[in-house]
Amino acid sequence: MMLPKTLLTLVLLAPIASCEAPIGVLHSLLHEDEAVAEPAVLGEWSQTGDGTSTFRFEKAEGRGYKLTMVDPQDNGSNGSAVFDVQLVKLGGYLFMDAQLEQMTVKGESVDADVFWFPVHLFGRIEVVNDKLEMRLLEEGWLKRALEDGRVNLRYEKVGQYGILVTATTDELQEFARKFAADEEAFSYETTLARRKPAAGSR
């Protein structure tokens, strides 16, 4: 879905104030037969390590994953989002492609499919020991790179929602390989700690 930036921020909980938002792309980052499995992502993760905000990766059909994010709201109810996630290796890095499937804000289901368009978010993902890092492509960097000619990707301006990248899967992969190591490009960062089982639980 093409979401307002406020909802994207709620969903992805980026800790870097200088970032604008993750960028939405029209096409998937990978072809169906390119998905890879990475068992290390499975399990429950927390942004603070204490379980306040949780990110749960579960196995889905084929080599896909289901990512459920839950963030307690100020009124005590939970905001949550469920993503369909696919992983692919590009330029020596592991990338994720995420597409929103379901969302709840302040305890209410957000159901506006007739007005929203399905988009993909993508970026690097890495697991080292009990830490998981997601670095999504950031809109502010991409705007500047398009303006100064560093990047040549097809896109459309979509009013208050910013820009929507319309490049093909092959073009996105070429871009990802070229800029895979650029941490300014993939600067919409969320770092998570593996959530430990409660004492006495099996």
JSON list of C-alpha atoms in Angstrom, two decimals:
[
{"chain": "A", "resi": 1, "resn": "MET", "atom": "CA", "xyz": [0.00, 0.00, 0.00]},
{"chain": "A", "resi": 2, "resn": "MET", "atom": "CA", "xyz": [1.18, 3.52, -0.60]},
{"chain": "A", "resi": 3, "resn": "LEU", "atom": "CA", "xyz": [1.09, 4.84, 2.95]},
{"chain": "A", "resi": 4, "resn": "PRO", "atom": "CA", "xyz": [1.31, 8.35, 4.40]},
{"chain": "A", "resi": 5, "resn": "LYS", "atom": "CA", "xyz": [4.75, 8.98, 5.89]},
{"chain": "A", "resi": 6, "resn": "THR", "atom": "CA", "xyz": [3.30, 9.13, 9.42]},
{"chain": "A", "resi": 7, "resn": "LEU", "atom": "CA", "xyz": [2.11, 5.53, 9.12]},
{"chain": "A", "resi": 8, "resn": "LEU", "atom": "CA", "xyz": [5.42, 4.40, 7.61]},
{"chain": "A", "resi": 9, "resn": "THR", "atom": "CA", "xyz": [7.22, 5.93, 10.58]},
{"chain": "A", "resi": 10, "resn": "LEU", "atom": "CA", "xyz": [4.89, 4.15, 12.99]},
{"chain": "A", "resi": 11, "resn": "VAL", "atom": "CA", "xyz": [5.40, 0.84, 11.22]},
{"chain": "A", "resi": 12, "resn": "LEU", "atom": "CA", "xyz": [9.17, 0.90, 10.88]},
{"chain": "A", "resi": 13, "resn": "LEU", "atom": "CA", "xyz": [10.15, 2.83, 14.02]},
{"chain": "A", "resi": 14, "resn": "ALA", "atom": "CA", "xyz": [13.28, 4.44, 12.58]},
{"chain": "A", "resi": 15, "resn": "PRO", "atom": "CA", "xyz": [15.53, 5.82, 15.31]},
{"chain": "A", "resi": 16, "resn": "ILE", "atom": "CA", "xyz": [17.36, 8.35, 13.07]},
{"chain": "A", "resi": 17, "resn": "ALA", "atom": "CA", "xyz": [15.64, 11.73, 13.18]},
{"chain": "A", "resi": 18, "resn": "SER", "atom": "CA", "xyz": [17.48, 13.01, 10.08]},
{"chain": "A", "resi": 19, "resn": "CYS", "atom": "CA", "xyz": [15.87, 10.36, 7.85]},
{"chain": "A", "resi": 20, "resn": "GLU", "atom": "CA", "xyz": [12.73, 11.26, 5.93]},
{"chain": "A", "resi": 21, "resn": "ALA", "atom": "CA", "xyz": [11.11, 7.88, 5.26]},
{"chain": "A", "resi": 22, "resn": "PRO", "atom": "CA", "xyz": [11.81, 4.63, 3.46]},
{"chain": "A", "resi": 23, "resn": "ILE", "atom": "CA", "xyz": [11.10, 4.89, -0.24]},
{"chain": "A", "resi": 24, "resn": "GLY", "atom": "CA", "xyz": [8.27, 2.97, -1.90]},
{"chain": "A", "resi": 25, "resn": "VAL", "atom": "CA", "xyz": [8.91, 1.09, -5.15]},
{"chain": "A", "resi": 26, "resn": "LEU", "atom": "CA", "xyz": [6.33, -0.24, -7.59]},
{"chain": "A", "resi": 27, "resn": "HIS", "atom": "CA", "xyz": [8.04, -3.52, -8.44]},
{"chain": "A", "resi": 28, "resn": "SER", "atom": "CA", "xyz": [9.60, -6.21, -6.30]},
{"chain": "A", "resi": 29, "resn": "LEU", "atom": "CA", "xyz": [13.38, -6.27, -5.82]},
{"chain": "A", "resi": 30, "resn": "LEU", "atom": "CA", "xyz": [13.54, -9.92, -6.87]},
{"chain": "A", "resi": 31, "resn": "HIS", "atom": "CA", "xyz": [12.09, -12.41, -9.31]},
{"chain": "A", "resi": 32, "resn": "GLU", "atom": "CA", "xyz": [10.17, -15.35, -7.83]},
{"chain": "A", "resi": 33, "resn": "ASP", "atom": "CA", "xyz": [12.95, -17.90, -8.33]},
{"chain": "A", "resi": 34, "resn": "GLU", "atom": "CA", "xyz": [15.61, -15.70, -6.69]},
{"chain": "A", "resi": 35, "resn": "ALA", "atom": "CA", "xyz": [14.38, -15.80, -3.08]},
{"chain": "A", "resi": 36, "resn": "VAL", "atom": "CA", "xyz": [16.82, -17.22, -0.55]},
{"chain": "A", "resi": 37, "resn": "ALA", "atom": "CA", "xyz": [16.31, -18.60, 2.94]},
{"chain": "A", "resi": 38, "resn": "GLU", "atom": "CA", "xyz": [18.07, -17.17, 5.99]},
{"chain": "A", "resi": 39, "resn": "PRO", "atom": "CA", "xyz": [17.06, -19.07, 9.15]},
{"chain": "A", "resi": 40, "resn": "ALA", "atom": "CA", "xyz": [18.96, -16.59, 11.34]},
{"chain": "A", "resi": 41, "resn": "VAL", "atom": "CA", "xyz": [16.17, -14.00, 10.96]},
{"chain": "A", "resi": 42, "resn": "LEU", "atom": "CA", "xyz": [13.55, -16.27, 12.51]},
{"chain": "A", "resi": 43, "resn": "GLY", "atom": "CA", "xyz": [12.31, -15.49, 15.99]},
{"chain": "A", "resi": 44, "resn": "GLU", "atom": "CA", "xyz": [11.23, -12.47, 18.01]},
{"chain": "A", "resi": 45, "resn": "TRP", "atom": "CA", "xyz": [13.25, -9.28, 18.18]},
{"chain": "A", "resi": 46, "resn": "SER", "atom": "CA", "xyz": [13.00, -6.07, 20.16]},
{"chain": "A", "resi": 47, "resn": "GLN", "atom": "CA", "xyz": [14.17, -2.56, 19.36]},
{"chain": "A", "resi": 48, "resn": "THR", "atom": "CA", "xyz": [15.26, -2.00, 22.96]},
{"chain": "A", "resi": 49, "resn": "GLY", "atom": "CA", "xyz": [15.95, -5.57, 23.96]},
{"chain": "A", "resi": 50, "resn": "ASP", "atom": "CA", "xyz": [13.25, -5.52, 26.65]},
{"chain": "A", "resi": 51, "resn": "GLY", "atom": "CA", "xyz": [10.30, -6.46, 24.47]},
{"chain": "A", "resi": 52, "resn": "THR", "atom": "CA", "xyz": [8.68, -3.00, 24.36]},
{"chain": "A", "resi": 53, "resn": "SER", "atom": "CA", "xyz": [8.37, -3.05, 20.57]},
{"chain": "A", "resi": 54, "resn": "THR", "atom": "CA", "xyz": [8.52, -6.46, 18.95]},
{"chain": "A", "resi": 55, "resn": "PHE", "atom": "CA", "xyz": [9.39, -7.66, 15.46]},
{"chain": "A", "resi": 56, "resn": "ARG", "atom": "CA", "xyz": [8.58, -11.32, 14.80]},
{"chain": "A", "resi": 57, "resn": "PHE", "atom": "CA", "xyz": [9.89, -13.19, 11.76]},
{"chain": "A", "resi": 58, "resn": "GLU", "atom": "CA", "xyz": [8.08, -16.44, 10.91]},
{"chain": "A", "resi": 59, "resn": "LYS", "atom": "CA", "xyz": [8.45, -18.86, 8.03]},
{"chain": "A", "resi": 60, "resn": "ALA", "atom": "CA", "xyz": [5.90, -18.38, 5.27]},
{"chain": "A", "resi": 61, "resn": "GLU", "atom": "CA", "xyz": [5.14, -20.21, 2.03]},
{"chain": "A", "resi": 62, "resn": "GLY", "atom": "CA", "xyz": [8.15, -21.23, -0.05]},
{"chain": "A", "resi": 63, "resn": "ARG", "atom": "CA", "xyz": [11.23, -19.24, 0.93]},
{"chain": "A", "resi": 64, "resn": "GLY", "atom": "CA", "xyz": [9.24, -16.25, 2.14]},
{"chain": "A", "resi": 65, "resn": "TYR", "atom": "CA", "xyz": [8.81, -14.83, 5.62]},
{"chain": "A", "resi": 66, "resn": "LYS", "atom": "CA", "xyz": [6.04, -13.16, 7.57]},
{"chain": "A", "resi": 67, "resn": "LEU", "atom": "CA", "xyz": [7.17, -10.14, 9.59]},
{"chain": "A", "resi": 68, "resn": "THR", "atom": "CA", "xyz": [4.83, -8.91, 12.32]},
{"chain": "A", "resi": 69, "resn": "MET", "atom": "CA", "xyz": [5.67, -5.62, 14.03]},
{"chain": "A", "resi": 70, "resn": "VAL", "atom": "CA", "xyz": [3.90, -4.56, 17.22]},
{"chain": "A", "resi": 71, "resn": "ASP", "atom": "CA", "xyz": [4.37, -1.13, 18.80]},
{"chain": "A", "resi": 72, "resn": "PRO", "atom": "CA", "xyz": [2.44, -0.16, 21.99]},
{"chain": "A", "resi": 73, "resn": "GLN", "atom": "CA", "xyz": [0.64, 3.16, 21.54]},
{"chain": "A", "resi": 74, "resn": "ASP", "atom": "CA", "xyz": [0.28, 5.97, 24.06]},
{"chain": "A", "resi": 75, "resn": "ASN", "atom": "CA", "xyz": [-3.29, 4.95, 24.78]},
{"chain": "A", "resi": 76, "resn": "GLY", "atom": "CA", "xyz": [-2.25, 1.44, 25.75]},
{"chain": "A", "resi": 77, "resn": "SER", "atom": "CA", "xyz": [-3.48, -0.30, 22.61]},
{"chain": "A", "resi": 78, "resn": "ASN", "atom": "CA", "xyz": [-1.16, -1.88, 20.08]},
{"chain": "A", "resi": 79, "resn": "GLY", "atom": "CA", "xyz": [-0.24, -0.61, 16.66]},
{"chain": "A", "resi": 80, "resn": "SER", "atom": "CA", "xyz": [0.82, -3.46, 14.42]},
{"chain": "A", "resi": 81, "resn": "ALA", "atom": "CA", "xyz": [1.76, -4.27, 10.86]},
{"chain": "A", "resi": 82, "resn": "VAL", "atom": "CA", "xyz": [2.22, -7.54, 8.99]},
{"chain": "A", "resi": 83, "resn": "PHE", "atom": "CA", "xyz": [4.60, -7.71, 6.03]},
{"chain": "A", "resi": 84, "resn": "ASP", "atom": "CA", "xyz": [5.29, -10.33, 3.38]},
{"chain": "A", "resi": 85, "resn": "VAL", "atom": "CA", "xyz": [9.11, -10.46, 3.24]},
{"chain": "A", "resi": 86, "resn": "GLN", "atom": "CA", "xyz": [11.40, -12.01, 0.62]},
{"chain": "A", "resi": 87, "resn": "LEU", "atom": "CA", "xyz": [15.20, -12.15, 0.85]},
{"chain": "A", "resi": 88, "resn": "VAL", "atom": "CA", "xyz": [17.75, -12.02, -1.98]},
{"chain": "A", "resi": 89, "resn": "LYS", "atom": "CA", "xyz": [21.55, -11.82, -2.26]},
{"chain": "A", "resi": 90, "resn": "LEU", "atom": "CA", "xyz": [22.80, -8.85, -4.31]},
{"chain": "A", "resi": 91, "resn": "GLY", "atom": "CA", "xyz": [26.28, -7.34, -4.50]},
{"chain": "A", "resi": 92, "resn": "GLY", "atom": "CA", "xyz": [27.52, -9.54, -1.70]},
{"chain": "A", "resi": 93, "resn": "TYR", "atom": "CA", "xyz": [24.80, -8.35, 0.70]},
{"chain": "A", "resi": 94, "resn": "LEU", "atom": "CA", "xyz": [21.52, -9.83, 1.89]},
{"chain": "A", "resi": 95, "resn": "PHE", "atom": "CA", "xyz": [18.54, -7.65, 0.91]},
{"chain": "A", "resi": 96, "resn": "MET", "atom": "CA", "xyz": [14.92, -7.73, 2.04]},
{"chain": "A", "resi": 97, "resn": "ASP", "atom": "CA", "xyz": [11.83, -6.85, 0.01]},
{"chain": "A", "resi": 98, "resn": "ALA", "atom": "CA", "xyz": [8.79, -6.12, 2.18]},
{"chain": "A", "resi": 99, "resn": "GLN", "atom": "CA", "xyz": [5.17, -5.58, 1.18]},
{"chain": "A", "resi": 100, "resn": "LEU", "atom": "CA", "xyz": [2.51, -4.57, 3.70]},
{"chain": "A", "resi": 101, "resn": "GLU", "atom": "CA", "xyz": [-0.30, -7.12, 4.13]},
{"chain": "A", "resi": 102, "resn": "GLN", "atom": "CA", "xyz": [-2.21, -5.84, 7.16]},
{"chain": "A", "resi": 103, "resn": "MET", "atom": "CA", "xyz": [-2.06, -2.88, 9.56]},
{"chain": "A", "resi": 104, "resn": "THR", "atom": "CA", "xyz": [-3.61, -1.77, 12.83]},
{"chain": "A", "resi": 105, "resn": "VAL", "atom": "CA", "xyz": [-3.32, 1.75, 14.31]},
{"chain": "A", "resi": 106, "resn": "LYS", "atom": "CA", "xyz": [-4.46, 2.50, 17.87]},
{"chain": "A", "resi": 107, "resn": "GLY", "atom": "CA", "xyz": [-6.31, -0.80, 17.97]},
{"chain": "A", "resi": 108, "resn": "GLU", "atom": "CA", "xyz": [-8.24, -0.18, 14.74]},
{"chain": "A", "resi": 109, "resn": "SER", "atom": "CA", "xyz": [-7.67, -2.08, 11.51]},
{"chain": "A", "resi": 110, "resn": "VAL", "atom": "CA", "xyz": [-6.55, 0.14, 8.63]},
{"chain": "A", "resi": 111, "resn": "ASP", "atom": "CA", "xyz": [-8.50, -1.05, 5.61]},
{"chain": "A", "resi": 112, "resn": "ALA", "atom": "CA", "xyz": [-8.35, 1.37, 2.71]},
{"chain": "A", "resi": 113, "resn": "ASP", "atom": "CA", "xyz": [-7.26, -0.84, -0.16]},
{"chain": "A", "resi": 114, "resn": "VAL", "atom": "CA", "xyz": [-9.57, 0.95, -2.59]},
{"chain": "A", "resi": 115, "resn": "PHE", "atom": "CA", "xyz": [-7.54, 4.17, -2.09]},
{"chain": "A", "resi": 116, "resn": "TRP", "atom": "CA", "xyz": [-4.03, 2.81, -1.51]},
{"chain": "A", "resi": 117, "resn": "PHE", "atom": "CA", "xyz": [-1.67, 1.24, -3.99]},
{"chain": "A", "resi": 118, "resn": "PRO", "atom": "CA", "xyz": [0.55, -1.74, -3.08]},
{"chain": "A", "resi": 119, "resn": "VAL", "atom": "CA", "xyz": [4.24, -0.85, -2.96]},
{"chain": "A", "resi": 120, "resn": "HIS", "atom": "CA", "xyz": [7.45, -2.55, -1.85]},
{"chain": "A", "resi": 121, "resn": "LEU", "atom": "CA", "xyz": [10.07, -1.38, 0.61]},
{"chain": "A", "resi": 122, "resn": "PHE", "atom": "CA", "xyz": [13.60, -2.71, 0.28]},
{"chain": "A", "resi": 123, "resn": "GLY", "atom": "CA", "xyz": [16.99, -2.52, 1.91]},
{"chain": "A", "resi": 124, "resn": "ARG", "atom": "CA", "xyz": [19.79, -4.49, 3.48]},
{"chain": "A", "resi": 125, "resn": "ILE", "atom": "CA", "xyz": [19.27, -6.92, 6.34]},
{"chain": "A", "resi": 126, "resn": "GLU", "atom": "CA", "xyz": [21.95, -8.58, 8.45]},
{"chain": "A", "resi": 127, "resn": "VAL", "atom": "CA", "xyz": [22.03, -10.82, 11.50]},
{"chain": "A", "resi": 128, "resn": "VAL", "atom": "CA", "xyz": [25.19, -10.96, 13.63]},
{"chain": "A", "resi": 129, "resn": "ASN", "atom": "CA", "xyz": [24.93, -13.08, 16.76]},
{"chain": "A", "resi": 130, "resn": "ASP", "atom": "CA", "xyz": [21.83, -11.75, 18.58]},
{"chain": "A", "resi": 131, "resn": "LYS", "atom": "CA", "xyz": [21.57, -8.47, 16.66]},
{"chain": "A", "resi": 132, "resn": "LEU", "atom": "CA", "xyz": [19.46, -7.86, 13.55]},
{"chain": "A", "resi": 133, "resn": "GLU", "atom": "CA", "xyz": [19.92, -4.72, 11.47]},
{"chain": "A", "resi": 134, "resn": "MET", "atom": "CA", "xyz": [17.58, -3.48, 8.75]},
{"chain": "A", "resi": 135, "resn": "ARG", "atom": "CA", "xyz": [18.74, -0.57, 6.59]},
{"chain": "A", "resi": 136, "resn": "LEU", "atom": "CA", "xyz": [16.07, 0.56, 4.11]},
{"chain": "A", "resi": 137, "resn": "LEU", "atom": "CA", "xyz": [16.56, 2.84, 1.11]},
{"chain": "A", "resi": 138, "resn": "GLU", "atom": "CA", "xyz": [15.94, 6.37, 2.37]},
{"chain": "A", "resi": 139, "resn": "GLU", "atom": "CA", "xyz": [13.84, 8.88, 0.44]},
{"chain": "A", "resi": 140, "resn": "GLY", "atom": "CA", "xyz": [15.88, 12.01, 1.16]},
{"chain": "A", "resi": 141, "resn": "TRP", "atom": "CA", "xyz": [19.10, 10.46, -0.15]},
{"chain": "A", "resi": 142, "resn": "LEU", "atom": "CA", "xyz": [17.37, 9.15, -3.27]},
{"chain": "A", "resi": 143, "resn": "LYS", "atom": "CA", "xyz": [15.83, 12.54, -4.06]},
{"chain": "A", "resi": 144, "resn": "ARG", "atom": "CA", "xyz": [19.26, 14.20, -3.85]},
{"chain": "A", "resi": 145, "resn": "ALA", "atom": "CA", "xyz": [20.91, 11.44, -5.89]},
{"chain": "A", "resi": 146, "resn": "LEU", "atom": "CA", "xyz": [18.27, 11.74, -8.62]},
{"chain": "A", "resi": 147, "resn": "GLU", "atom": "CA", "xyz": [18.67, 15.52, -8.73]},
{"chain": "A", "resi": 148, "resn": "ASP", "atom": "CA", "xyz": [22.47, 15.49, -9.01]},
{"chain": "A", "resi": 149, "resn": "GLY", "atom": "CA", "xyz": [22.57, 12.60, -11.50]},
{"chain": "A", "resi": 150, "resn": "ARG", "atom": "CA", "xyz": [24.23, 9.96, -9.32]},
{"chain": "A", "resi": 151, "resn": "VAL", "atom": "CA", "xyz": [21.19, 7.74, -9.79]},
{"chain": "A", "resi": 152, "resn": "ASN", "atom": "CA", "xyz": [19.06, 7.15, -12.87]},
{"chain": "A", "resi": 153, "resn": "LEU", "atom": "CA", "xyz": [15.87, 5.36, -11.80]},
{"chain": "A", "resi": 154, "resn": "ARG", "atom": "CA", "xyz": [12.42, 5.90, -13.20]},
{"chain": "A", "resi": 155, "resn": "TYR", "atom": "CA", "xyz": [9.97, 7.45, -10.73]},
{"chain": "A", "resi": 156, "resn": "GLU", "atom": "CA", "xyz": [6.78, 9.49, -10.40]},
{"chain": "A", "resi": 157, "resn": "LYS", "atom": "CA", "xyz": [6.00, 12.34, -8.01]},
{"chain": "A", "resi": 158, "resn": "VAL", "atom": "CA", "xyz": [2.86, 11.47, -6.05]},
{"chain": "A", "resi": 159, "resn": "GLY", "atom": "CA", "xyz": [1.66, 14.62, -4.28]},
{"chain": "A", "resi": 160, "resn": "GLN", "atom": "CA", "xyz": [2.07, 14.61, -0.50]},
{"chain": "A", "resi": 161, "resn": "TYR", "atom": "CA", "xyz": [3.44, 11.07, -0.56]},
{"chain": "A", "resi": 162, "resn": "GLY", "atom": "CA", "xyz": [6.71, 12.09, -2.21]},
{"chain": "A", "resi": 163, "resn": "ILE", "atom": "CA", "xyz": [8.05, 9.89, -5.00]},
{"chain": "A", "resi": 164, "resn": "LEU", "atom": "CA", "xyz": [7.23, 6.39, -6.17]},
{"chain": "A", "resi": 165, "resn": "VAL", "atom": "CA", "xyz": [10.03, 4.50, -7.92]},
{"chain": "A", "resi": 166, "resn": "THR", "atom": "CA", "xyz": [8.69, 2.76, -11.04]},
{"chain": "A", "resi": 167, "resn": "ALA", "atom": "CA", "xyz": [11.91, 1.06, -12.16]},
{"chain": "A", "resi": 168, "resn": "THR", "atom": "CA", "xyz": [11.75, -2.61, -13.15]},
{"chain": "A", "resi": 169, "resn": "THR", "atom": "CA", "xyz": [13.02, -5.46, -10.98]},
{"chain": "A", "resi": 170, "resn": "ASP", "atom": "CA", "xyz": [16.17, -5.76, -13.10]},
{"chain": "A", "resi": 171, "resn": "GLU", "atom": "CA", "xyz": [16.83, -2.01, -12.81]},
{"chain": "A", "resi": 172, "resn": "LEU", "atom": "CA", "xyz": [16.32, -2.13, -9.04]},
{"chain": "A", "resi": 173, "resn": "GLN", "atom": "CA", "xyz": [18.78, -5.00, -8.76]},
{"chain": "A", "resi": 174, "resn": "GLU", "atom": "CA", "xyz": [21.39, -3.10, -10.77]},
{"chain": "A", "resi": 175, "resn": "PHE", "atom": "CA", "xyz": [20.91, -0.13, -8.43]},
{"chain": "A", "resi": 176, "resn": "ALA", "atom": "CA", "xyz": [21.11, -2.32, -5.31]},
{"chain": "A", "resi": 177, "resn": "ARG", "atom": "CA", "xyz": [24.35, -3.94, -6.44]},
{"chain": "A", "resi": 178, "resn": "LYS", "atom": "CA", "xyz": [25.93, -0.56, -7.23]},
{"chain": "A", "resi": 179, "resn": "PHE", "atom": "CA", "xyz": [24.99, 1.09, -3.93]},
{"chain": "A", "resi": 180, "resn": "ALA", "atom": "CA", "xyz": [24.87, -1.94, -1.62]},
{"chain": "A", "resi": 181, "resn": "ALA", "atom": "CA", "xyz": [27.76, -0.70, 0.52]},
{"chain": "A", "resi": 182, "resn": "ASP", "atom": "CA", "xyz": [26.54, 2.91, 0.68]},
{"chain": "A", "resi": 183, "resn": "GLU", "atom": "CA", "xyz": [25.24, 3.43, 4.21]},
{"chain": "A", "resi": 184, "resn": "GLU", "atom": "CA", "xyz": [23.91, 6.90, 3.34]},
{"chain": "A", "resi": 185, "resn": "ALA", "atom": "CA", "xyz": [21.67, 5.38, 0.68]},
{"chain": "A", "resi": 186, "resn": "PHE", "atom": "CA", "xyz": [20.45, 2.68, 3.04]},
{"chain": "A", "resi": 187, "resn": "SER", "atom": "CA", "xyz": [20.27, 4.91, 6.10]},
{"chain": "A", "resi": 188, "resn": "TYR", "atom": "CA", "xyz": [16.71, 4.26, 7.33]},
{"chain": "A", "resi": 189, "resn": "GLU", "atom": "CA", "xyz": [18.04, 2.02, 10.06]},
{"chain": "A", "resi": 190, "resn": "THR", "atom": "CA", "xyz": [16.46, -0.16, 12.71]},
{"chain": "A", "resi": 191, "resn": "THR", "atom": "CA", "xyz": [18.69, -2.25, 14.98]},
{"chain": "A", "resi": 192, "resn": "LEU", "atom": "CA", "xyz": [17.10, -5.04, 16.98]},
{"chain": "A", "resi": 193, "resn": "ALA", "atom": "CA", "xyz": [18.13, -7.44, 19.74]},
{"chain": "A", "resi": 194, "resn": "ARG", "atom": "CA", "xyz": [16.95, -11.01, 19.88]},
{"chain": "A", "resi": 195, "resn": "ARG", "atom": "CA", "xyz": [14.25, -11.26, 22.52]},
{"chain": "A", "resi": 196, "resn": "LYS", "atom": "CA", "xyz": [15.15, -13.71, 25.27]},
{"chain": "A", "resi": 197, "resn": "PRO", "atom": "CA", "xyz": [12.56, -16.25, 26.53]},
{"chain": "A", "resi": 198, "resn": "ALA", "atom": "CA", "xyz": [10.98, -15.33, 29.84]},
{"chain": "A", "resi": 199, "resn": "ALA", "atom": "CA", "xyz": [12.49, -17.00, 32.88]},
{"chain": "A", "resi": 200, "resn": "GLY", "atom": "CA", "xyz": [10.96, -20.43, 33.43]},
{"chain": "A", "resi": 201, "resn": "SER", "atom": "CA", "xyz": [9.50, -20.65, 29.91]},
{"chain": "A", "resi": 202, "resn": "ARG", "atom": "CA", "xyz": [10.28, -23.57, 27.63]}
]
